[in-house]
Tab-separated table of C-alpha atoms in Angstrom:
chain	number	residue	atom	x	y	z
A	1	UNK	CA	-16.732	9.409	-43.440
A	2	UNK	CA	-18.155	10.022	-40.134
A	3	UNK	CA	-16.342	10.333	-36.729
A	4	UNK	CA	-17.423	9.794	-33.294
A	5	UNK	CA	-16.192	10.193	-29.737
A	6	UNK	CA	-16.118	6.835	-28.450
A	7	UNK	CA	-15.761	4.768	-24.714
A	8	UNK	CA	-14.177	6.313	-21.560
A	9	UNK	CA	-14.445	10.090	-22.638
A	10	UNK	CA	-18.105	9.683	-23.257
A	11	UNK	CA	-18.682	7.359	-20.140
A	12	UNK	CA	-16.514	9.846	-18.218
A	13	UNK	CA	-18.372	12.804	-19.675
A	14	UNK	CA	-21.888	11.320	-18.434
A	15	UNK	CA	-20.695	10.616	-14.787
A	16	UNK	CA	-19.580	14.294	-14.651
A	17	UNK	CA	-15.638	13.483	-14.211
A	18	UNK	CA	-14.090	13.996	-17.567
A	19	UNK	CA	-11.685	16.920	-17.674
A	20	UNK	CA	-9.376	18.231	-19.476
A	21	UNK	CA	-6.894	15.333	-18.864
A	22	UNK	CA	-9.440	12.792	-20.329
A	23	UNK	CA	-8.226	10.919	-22.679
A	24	UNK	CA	-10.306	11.116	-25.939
A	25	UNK	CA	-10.968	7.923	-28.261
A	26	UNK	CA	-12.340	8.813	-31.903
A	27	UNK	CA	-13.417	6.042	-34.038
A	28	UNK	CA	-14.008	6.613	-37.995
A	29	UNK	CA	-17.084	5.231	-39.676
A	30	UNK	CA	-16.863	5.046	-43.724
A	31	UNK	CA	-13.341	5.507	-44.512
A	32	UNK	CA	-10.635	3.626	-45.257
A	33	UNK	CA	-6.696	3.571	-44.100
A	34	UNK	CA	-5.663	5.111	-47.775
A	35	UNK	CA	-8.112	7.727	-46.953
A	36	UNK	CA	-6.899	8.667	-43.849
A	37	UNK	CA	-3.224	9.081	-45.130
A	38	UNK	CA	-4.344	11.405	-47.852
A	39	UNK	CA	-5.665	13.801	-45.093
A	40	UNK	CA	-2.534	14.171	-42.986
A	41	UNK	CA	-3.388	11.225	-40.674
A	42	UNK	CA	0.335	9.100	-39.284
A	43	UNK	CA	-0.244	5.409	-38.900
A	44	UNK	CA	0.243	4.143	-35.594
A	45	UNK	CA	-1.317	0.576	-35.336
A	46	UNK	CA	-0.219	-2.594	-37.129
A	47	UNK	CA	-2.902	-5.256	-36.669
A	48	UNK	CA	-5.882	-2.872	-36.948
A	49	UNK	CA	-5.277	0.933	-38.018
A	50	UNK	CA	-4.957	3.679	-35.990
A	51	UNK	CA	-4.103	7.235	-36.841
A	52	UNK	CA	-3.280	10.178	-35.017
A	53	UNK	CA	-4.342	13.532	-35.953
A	54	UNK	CA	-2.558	15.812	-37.639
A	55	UNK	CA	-3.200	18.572	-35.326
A	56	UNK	CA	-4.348	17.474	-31.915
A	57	UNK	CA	-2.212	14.072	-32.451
A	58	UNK	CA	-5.615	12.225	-30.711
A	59	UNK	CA	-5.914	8.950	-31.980
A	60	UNK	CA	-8.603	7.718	-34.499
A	61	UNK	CA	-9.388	4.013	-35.302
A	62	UNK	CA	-11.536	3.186	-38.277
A	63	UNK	CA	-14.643	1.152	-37.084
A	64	UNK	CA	-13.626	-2.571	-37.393
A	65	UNK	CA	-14.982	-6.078	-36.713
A	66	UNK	CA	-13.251	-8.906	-35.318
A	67	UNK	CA	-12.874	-12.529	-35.058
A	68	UNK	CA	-11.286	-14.992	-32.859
A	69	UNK	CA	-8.814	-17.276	-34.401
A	70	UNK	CA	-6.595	-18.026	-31.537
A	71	UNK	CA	-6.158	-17.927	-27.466
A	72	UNK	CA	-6.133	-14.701	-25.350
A	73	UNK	CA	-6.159	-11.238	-26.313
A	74	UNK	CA	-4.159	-11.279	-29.583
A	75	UNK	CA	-5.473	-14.257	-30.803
A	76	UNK	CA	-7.916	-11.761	-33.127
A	77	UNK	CA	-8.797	-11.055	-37.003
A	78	UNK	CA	-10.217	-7.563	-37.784
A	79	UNK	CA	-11.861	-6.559	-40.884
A	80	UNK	CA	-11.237	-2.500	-41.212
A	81	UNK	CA	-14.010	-2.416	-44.080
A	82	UNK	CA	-15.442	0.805	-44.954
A	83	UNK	CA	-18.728	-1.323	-44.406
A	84	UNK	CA	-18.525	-1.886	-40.917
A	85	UNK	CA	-20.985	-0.029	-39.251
A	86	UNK	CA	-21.412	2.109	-35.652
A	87	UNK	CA	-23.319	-0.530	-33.849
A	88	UNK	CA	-21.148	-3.341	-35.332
A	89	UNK	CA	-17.931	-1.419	-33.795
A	90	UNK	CA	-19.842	-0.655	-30.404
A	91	UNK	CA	-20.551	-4.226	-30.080
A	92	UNK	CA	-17.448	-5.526	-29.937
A	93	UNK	CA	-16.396	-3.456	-26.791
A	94	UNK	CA	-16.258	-5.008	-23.711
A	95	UNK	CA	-19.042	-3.556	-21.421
A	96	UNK	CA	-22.086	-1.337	-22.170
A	97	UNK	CA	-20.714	1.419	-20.141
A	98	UNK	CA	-17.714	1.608	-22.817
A	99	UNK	CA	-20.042	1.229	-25.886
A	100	UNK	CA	-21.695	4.233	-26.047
A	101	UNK	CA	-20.507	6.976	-29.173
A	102	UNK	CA	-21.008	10.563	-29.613
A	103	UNK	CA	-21.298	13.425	-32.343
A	104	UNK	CA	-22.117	16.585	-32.299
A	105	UNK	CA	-24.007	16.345	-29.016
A	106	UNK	CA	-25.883	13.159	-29.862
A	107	UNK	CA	-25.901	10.282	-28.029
A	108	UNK	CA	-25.346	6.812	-29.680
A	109	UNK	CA	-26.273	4.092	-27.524
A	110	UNK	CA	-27.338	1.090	-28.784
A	111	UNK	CA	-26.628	-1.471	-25.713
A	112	UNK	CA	-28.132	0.576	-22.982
A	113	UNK	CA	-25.174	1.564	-21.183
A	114	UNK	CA	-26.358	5.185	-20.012
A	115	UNK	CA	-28.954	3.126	-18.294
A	116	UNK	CA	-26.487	0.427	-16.716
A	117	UNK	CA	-24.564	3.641	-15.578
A	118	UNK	CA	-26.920	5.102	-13.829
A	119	UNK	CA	-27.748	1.932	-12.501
A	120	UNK	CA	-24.220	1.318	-11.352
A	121	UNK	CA	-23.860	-2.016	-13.350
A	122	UNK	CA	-21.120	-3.395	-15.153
A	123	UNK	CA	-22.619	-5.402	-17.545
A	124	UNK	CA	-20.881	-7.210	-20.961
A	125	UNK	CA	-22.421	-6.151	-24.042
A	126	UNK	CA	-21.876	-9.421	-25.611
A	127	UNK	CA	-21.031	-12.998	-25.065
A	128	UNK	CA	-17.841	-11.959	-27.208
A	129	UNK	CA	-16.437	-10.839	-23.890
A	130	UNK	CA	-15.229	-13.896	-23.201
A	131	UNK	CA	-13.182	-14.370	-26.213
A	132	UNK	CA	-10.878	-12.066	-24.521
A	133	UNK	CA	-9.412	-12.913	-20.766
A	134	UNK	CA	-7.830	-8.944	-20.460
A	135	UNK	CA	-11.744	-7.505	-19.958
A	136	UNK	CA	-11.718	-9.755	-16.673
A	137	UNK	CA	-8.799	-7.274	-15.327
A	138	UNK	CA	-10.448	-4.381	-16.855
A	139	UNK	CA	-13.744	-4.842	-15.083
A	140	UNK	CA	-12.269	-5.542	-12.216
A	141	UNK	CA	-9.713	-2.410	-12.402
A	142	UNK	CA	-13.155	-0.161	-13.386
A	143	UNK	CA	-15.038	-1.614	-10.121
A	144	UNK	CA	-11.949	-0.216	-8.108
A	145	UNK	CA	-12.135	2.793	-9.798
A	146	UNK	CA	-15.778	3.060	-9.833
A	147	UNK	CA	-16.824	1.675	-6.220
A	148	UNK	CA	-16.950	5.153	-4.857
A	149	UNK	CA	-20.078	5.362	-7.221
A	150	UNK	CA	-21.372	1.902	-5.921
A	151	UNK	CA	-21.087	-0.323	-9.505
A	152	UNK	CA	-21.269	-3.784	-9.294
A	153	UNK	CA	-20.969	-6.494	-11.704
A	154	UNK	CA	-23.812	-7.746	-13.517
A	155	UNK	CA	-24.520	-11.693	-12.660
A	156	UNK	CA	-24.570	-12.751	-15.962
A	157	UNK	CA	-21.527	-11.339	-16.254
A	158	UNK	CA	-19.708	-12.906	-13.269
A	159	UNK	CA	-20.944	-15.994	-14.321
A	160	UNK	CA	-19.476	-15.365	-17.925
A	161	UNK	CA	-16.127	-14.333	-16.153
A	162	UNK	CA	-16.252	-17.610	-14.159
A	163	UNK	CA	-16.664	-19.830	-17.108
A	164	UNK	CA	-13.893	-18.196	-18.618
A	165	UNK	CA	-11.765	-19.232	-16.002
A	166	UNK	CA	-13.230	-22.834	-15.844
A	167	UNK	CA	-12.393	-22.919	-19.617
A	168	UNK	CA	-8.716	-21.830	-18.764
A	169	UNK	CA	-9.056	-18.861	-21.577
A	170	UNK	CA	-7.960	-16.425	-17.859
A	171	UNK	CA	-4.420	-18.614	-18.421
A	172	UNK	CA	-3.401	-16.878	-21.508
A	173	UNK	CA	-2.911	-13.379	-20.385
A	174	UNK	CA	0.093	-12.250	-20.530
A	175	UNK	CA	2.479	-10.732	-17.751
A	176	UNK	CA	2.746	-7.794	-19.017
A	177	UNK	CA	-0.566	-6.766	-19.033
A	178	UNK	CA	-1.400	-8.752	-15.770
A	179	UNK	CA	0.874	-6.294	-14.227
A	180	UNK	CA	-0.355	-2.728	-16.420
A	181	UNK	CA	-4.531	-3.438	-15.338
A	182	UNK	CA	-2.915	-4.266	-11.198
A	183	UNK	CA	-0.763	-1.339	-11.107
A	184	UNK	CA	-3.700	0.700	-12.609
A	185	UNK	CA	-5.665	-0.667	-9.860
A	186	UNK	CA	-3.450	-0.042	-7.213
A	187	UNK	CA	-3.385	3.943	-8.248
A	188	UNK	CA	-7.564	4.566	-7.342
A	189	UNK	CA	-8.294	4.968	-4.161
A	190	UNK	CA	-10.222	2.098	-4.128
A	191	UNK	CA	-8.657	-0.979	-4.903
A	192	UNK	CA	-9.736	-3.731	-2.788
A	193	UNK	CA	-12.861	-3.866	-5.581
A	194	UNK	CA	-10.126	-4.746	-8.293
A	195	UNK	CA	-9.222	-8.122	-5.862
A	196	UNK	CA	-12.546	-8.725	-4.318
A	197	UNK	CA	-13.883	-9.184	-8.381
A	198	UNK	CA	-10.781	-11.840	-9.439
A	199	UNK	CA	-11.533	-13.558	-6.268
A	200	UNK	CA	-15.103	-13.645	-7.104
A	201	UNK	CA	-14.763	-15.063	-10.306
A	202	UNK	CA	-12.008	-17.275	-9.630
A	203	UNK	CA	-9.648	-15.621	-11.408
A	204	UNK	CA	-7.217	-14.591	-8.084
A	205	UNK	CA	-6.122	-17.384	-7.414
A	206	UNK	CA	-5.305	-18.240	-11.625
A	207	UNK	CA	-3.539	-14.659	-12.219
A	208	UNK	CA	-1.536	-14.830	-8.808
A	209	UNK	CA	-1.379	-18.773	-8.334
A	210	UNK	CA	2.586	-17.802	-6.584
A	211	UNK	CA	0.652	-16.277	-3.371
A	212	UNK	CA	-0.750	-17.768	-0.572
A	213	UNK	CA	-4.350	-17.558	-1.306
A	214	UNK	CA	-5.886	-18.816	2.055
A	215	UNK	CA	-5.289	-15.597	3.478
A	216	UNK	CA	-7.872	-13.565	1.424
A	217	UNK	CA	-10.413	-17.012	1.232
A	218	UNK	CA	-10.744	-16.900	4.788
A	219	UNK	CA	-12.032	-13.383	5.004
A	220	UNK	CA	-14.803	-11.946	2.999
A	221	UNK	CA	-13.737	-8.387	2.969
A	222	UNK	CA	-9.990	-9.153	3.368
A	223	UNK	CA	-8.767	-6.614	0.859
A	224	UNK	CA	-10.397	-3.029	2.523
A	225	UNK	CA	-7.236	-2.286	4.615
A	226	UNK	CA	-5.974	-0.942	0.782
A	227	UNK	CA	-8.954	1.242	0.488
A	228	UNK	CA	-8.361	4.982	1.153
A	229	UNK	CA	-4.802	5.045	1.959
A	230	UNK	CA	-3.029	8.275	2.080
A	231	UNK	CA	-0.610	7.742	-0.602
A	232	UNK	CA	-0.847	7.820	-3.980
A	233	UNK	CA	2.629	5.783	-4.575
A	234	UNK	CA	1.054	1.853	-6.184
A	235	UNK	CA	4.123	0.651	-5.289
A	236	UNK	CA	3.538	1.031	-1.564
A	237	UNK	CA	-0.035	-0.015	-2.040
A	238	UNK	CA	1.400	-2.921	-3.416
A	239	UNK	CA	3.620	-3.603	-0.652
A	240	UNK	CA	0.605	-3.300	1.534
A	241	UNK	CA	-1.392	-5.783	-0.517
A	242	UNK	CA	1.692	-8.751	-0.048
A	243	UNK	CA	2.530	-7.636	3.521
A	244	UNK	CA	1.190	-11.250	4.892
A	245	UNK	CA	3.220	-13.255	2.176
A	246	UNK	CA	6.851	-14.588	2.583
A	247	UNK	CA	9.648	-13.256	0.761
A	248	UNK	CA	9.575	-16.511	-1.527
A	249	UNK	CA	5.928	-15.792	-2.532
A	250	UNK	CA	6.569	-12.074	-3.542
A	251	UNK	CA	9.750	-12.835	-5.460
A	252	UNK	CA	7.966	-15.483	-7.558
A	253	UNK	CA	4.801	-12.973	-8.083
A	254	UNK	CA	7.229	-10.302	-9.189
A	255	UNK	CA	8.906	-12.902	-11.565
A	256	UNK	CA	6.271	-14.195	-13.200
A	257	UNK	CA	3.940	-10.717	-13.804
A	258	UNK	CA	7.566	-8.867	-14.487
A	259	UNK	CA	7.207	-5.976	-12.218
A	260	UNK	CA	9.823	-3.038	-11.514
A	261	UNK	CA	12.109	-3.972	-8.600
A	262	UNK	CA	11.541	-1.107	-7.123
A	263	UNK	CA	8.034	-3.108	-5.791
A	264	UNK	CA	9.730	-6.425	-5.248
A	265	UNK	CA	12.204	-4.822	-2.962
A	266	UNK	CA	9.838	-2.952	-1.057
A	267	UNK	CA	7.648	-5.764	-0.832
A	268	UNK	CA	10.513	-8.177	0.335
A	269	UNK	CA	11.442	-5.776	2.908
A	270	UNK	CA	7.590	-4.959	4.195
A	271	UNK	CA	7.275	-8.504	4.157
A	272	UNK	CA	10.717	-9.169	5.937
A	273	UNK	CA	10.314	-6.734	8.646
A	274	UNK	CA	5.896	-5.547	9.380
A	275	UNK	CA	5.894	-7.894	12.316
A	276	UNK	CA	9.468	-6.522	13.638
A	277	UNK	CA	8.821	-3.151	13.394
A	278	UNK	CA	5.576	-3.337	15.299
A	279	UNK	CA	7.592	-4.006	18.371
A	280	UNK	CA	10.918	-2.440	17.207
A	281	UNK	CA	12.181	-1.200	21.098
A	282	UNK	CA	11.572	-4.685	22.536
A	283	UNK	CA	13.837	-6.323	20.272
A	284	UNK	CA	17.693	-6.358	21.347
A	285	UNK	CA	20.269	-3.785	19.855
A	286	UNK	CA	21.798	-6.258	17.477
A	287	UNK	CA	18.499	-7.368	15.263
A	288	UNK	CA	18.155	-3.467	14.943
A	289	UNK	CA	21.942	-3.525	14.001
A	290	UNK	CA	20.579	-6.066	11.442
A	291	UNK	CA	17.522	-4.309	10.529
A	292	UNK	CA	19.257	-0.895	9.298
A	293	UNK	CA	21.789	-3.343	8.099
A	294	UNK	CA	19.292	-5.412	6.009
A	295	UNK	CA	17.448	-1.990	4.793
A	296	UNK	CA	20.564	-0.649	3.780
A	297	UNK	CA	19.701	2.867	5.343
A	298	UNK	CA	22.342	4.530	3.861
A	299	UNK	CA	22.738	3.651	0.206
A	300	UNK	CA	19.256	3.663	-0.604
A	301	UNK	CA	17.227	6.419	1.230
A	302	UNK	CA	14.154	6.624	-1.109
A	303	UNK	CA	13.404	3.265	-0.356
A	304	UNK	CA	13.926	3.377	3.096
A	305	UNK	CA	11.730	6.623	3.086
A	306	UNK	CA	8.962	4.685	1.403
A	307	UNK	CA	9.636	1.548	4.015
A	308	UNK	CA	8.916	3.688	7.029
A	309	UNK	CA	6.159	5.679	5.059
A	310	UNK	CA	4.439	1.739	4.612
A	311	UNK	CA	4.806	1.553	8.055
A	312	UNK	CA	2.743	4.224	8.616
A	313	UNK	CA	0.075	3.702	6.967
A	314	UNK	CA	-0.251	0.413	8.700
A	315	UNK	CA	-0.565	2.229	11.484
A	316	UNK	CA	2.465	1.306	12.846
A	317	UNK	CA	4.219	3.657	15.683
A	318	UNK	CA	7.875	5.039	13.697
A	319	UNK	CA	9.039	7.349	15.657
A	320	UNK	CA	11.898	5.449	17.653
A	321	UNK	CA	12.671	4.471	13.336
A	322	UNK	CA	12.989	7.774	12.680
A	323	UNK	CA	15.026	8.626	15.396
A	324	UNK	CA	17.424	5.761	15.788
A	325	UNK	CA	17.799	6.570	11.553
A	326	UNK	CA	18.534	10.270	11.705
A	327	UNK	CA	20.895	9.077	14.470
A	328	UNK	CA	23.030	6.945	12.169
A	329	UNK	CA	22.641	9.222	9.417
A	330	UNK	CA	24.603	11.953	11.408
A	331	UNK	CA	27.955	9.883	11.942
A	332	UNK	CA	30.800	12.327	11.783
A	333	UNK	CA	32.813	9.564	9.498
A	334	UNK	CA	35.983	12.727	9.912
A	335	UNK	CA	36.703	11.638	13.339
A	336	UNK	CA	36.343	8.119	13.014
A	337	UNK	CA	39.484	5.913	12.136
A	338	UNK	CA	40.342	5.867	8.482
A	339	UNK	CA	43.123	3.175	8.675
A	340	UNK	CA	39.718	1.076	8.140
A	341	UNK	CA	36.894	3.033	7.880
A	342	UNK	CA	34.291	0.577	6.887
A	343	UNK	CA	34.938	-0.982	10.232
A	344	UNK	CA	34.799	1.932	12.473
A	345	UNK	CA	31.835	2.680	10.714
A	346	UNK	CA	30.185	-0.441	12.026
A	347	UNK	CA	31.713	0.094	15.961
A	348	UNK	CA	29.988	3.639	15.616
A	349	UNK	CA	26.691	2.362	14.348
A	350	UNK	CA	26.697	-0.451	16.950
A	351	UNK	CA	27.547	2.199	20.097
A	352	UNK	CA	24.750	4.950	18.827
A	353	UNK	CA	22.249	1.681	18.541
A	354	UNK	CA	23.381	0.457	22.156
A	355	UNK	CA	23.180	3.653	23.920
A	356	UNK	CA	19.490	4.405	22.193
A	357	UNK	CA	18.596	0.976	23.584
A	358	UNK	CA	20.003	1.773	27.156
A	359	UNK	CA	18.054	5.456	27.002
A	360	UNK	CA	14.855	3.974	26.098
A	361	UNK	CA	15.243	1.090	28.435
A	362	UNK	CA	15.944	2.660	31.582
């Protein structure tokens, strides 16, 4: 029984940003799942083994082949033997940057990948890769998080990932995950890569078919205005990403890939109301009335707060926002008329939005 570190925390390790927060893989040559039991190991994984440590609770995954018997990413046999070998496990992986082991200091590395990493290439290890339609999201989510180090995608493998979308294996992913490798995306600081790569390949226009996809075909670099924004919230970068699609477009998106709502409605809104806010004291006192109305100021501020913070980062001028909002959020509702407040509250909301309009139009 011999155990390595394995993928991301050695990759990690050799680009100099693992930390402490790196999240360690361990895989187990030579052993076997009764073995593991009998040395404290807890069984976590049905269709292949895994185990988590009895002391660090790290997981550990005996090595393990596998097959494809079926479409997409579950569509897999595995054989667990206590034959299977390093290099037979390494293989399997996805990309040669992810297929490198370690133990006790020494470097396994069978498929090159120290060299495609200092290279900057993202490269498949095998023509297995396409037996799988989640590693084209993952390459594209580890260009976005590795552009600030300048990787690109191998051509062999682009032109493996646009077969697989020719061959319609892309249309078997599943919503769930469509949505888990996006909003991963969405949290580097980089994630115009993560787009630019589907569009490449094809596969944009399969995994978000709801969206009008003429507005990022007609521009080759359409997707930098999400690079570098100063927020870390994905659900504002993804607000930012559909800003240019109608409501219609962003509720089917958010259907199919089964988001949270707290991005649909943020999207909806951004959507609903970019173009109005960019001109927001030319427009007359009652599509404000509307616009508060329609944002629902008052019963949910968070969102509101994260509206105006979108805003923002498209550069777009809040202040008379902010002012007309902290305005209506200061209505004495004690010395308006209670025999129907819900009323007066409108009248008072309509006279503070009025005489804002007649200060800043004079």
């Amino acid at each position: 029984m011999k155990v390595y570190l394995v993928g991301g925390a050695v990759r990690d390790q050799l680009l100099g940003i693992a930390d402490e927060f790196t999240e360690k893989d361990w895989m187990v040559v030579g052993s076997s799942s009764k073995q593991m039991l009998d040395l404290g190991y807890r069984q976590v994984g049905k269709n292949f083994p895994v185990f988590l440590h009895p002391g660090t609770q790290e997981e550990y995954a005996l090595a393990r082949l596998e097959r494809k018997i079926g479409t997409g990413y579950k569509g897999f046999k595995f054989d667990i033997s206590s034959q299977v070998t390093l290099e037979q496990d390494l293989f399997r992986r996805d990309l040669t940057i992810n297929a490198m082991a370690q133990k006790a200091g020494e470097l396994f590395d069978p498929f090159n990948g120290q060299e495609d990493l200092n290279n900057g290439i993202l490269r498949h290890v095998s023509n297995a890769f396409s037996e799988d339609p989640v590693r084209i999201l993952r390459i594209a989510r580890f260009a976005a998080r590795f552009k600030k180090f300048g990787f690109k995608v191998a051509h062999q493998t682009h032109q493996l990932m646009s077969q697989m979308v020719t061959s319609g294996e892309v249309d078997a992913l599943t919503p769930e995950r469509v949505f888990k490798e996006l909003n991963k995306a969405l949290s580097y600081e980089t994630p115009s890569a993560f787009f630019k790569v589907l569009t490449a390949c094809g596969a944009y226009q399969k995994v978000f078919s709801s969206l009008d996809n003429q507005v990022h075909q007609n521009h080759s670099n359409s997707f930098v205005f999400l690079d570098n924004l100063n927020t870390d919230k994905a659900h504002i970068k993804f607000s930012i990403w559909l800003k240019d699609e109608n409501r219609h477009n962003i509720k089917a998106l958010c259907n199919i890939i089964k988001c949270p709502k707290q991005y649909q409605q943020l999207s909806e809104l951004v959507s609903q109301f970019y173009q109005f806010s960019q001109d927001f004291t030319n427009h007359s006192s009652n599509e404000v009335f509307d616009f508060f109305a329609k944002t629902d100021i008052l019963r949910h501020k968070d969102r509101f707060e994260d509206l105006l913070s979108t805003f923002k980062l498209l550069e777009i001028d809040i202040v008379p926002i902010e002012h007309l909002r902290d305005l209506l959020k200061d209505i004495n509702i004690s010395k308006l008329d209670k025999s129907d407040i819900a009323k007066a509250i409108q009248i008072e909301k309509r006279l503070i939005i009025d005489l804002f309009f007649k200060t800043v139009k004079k």
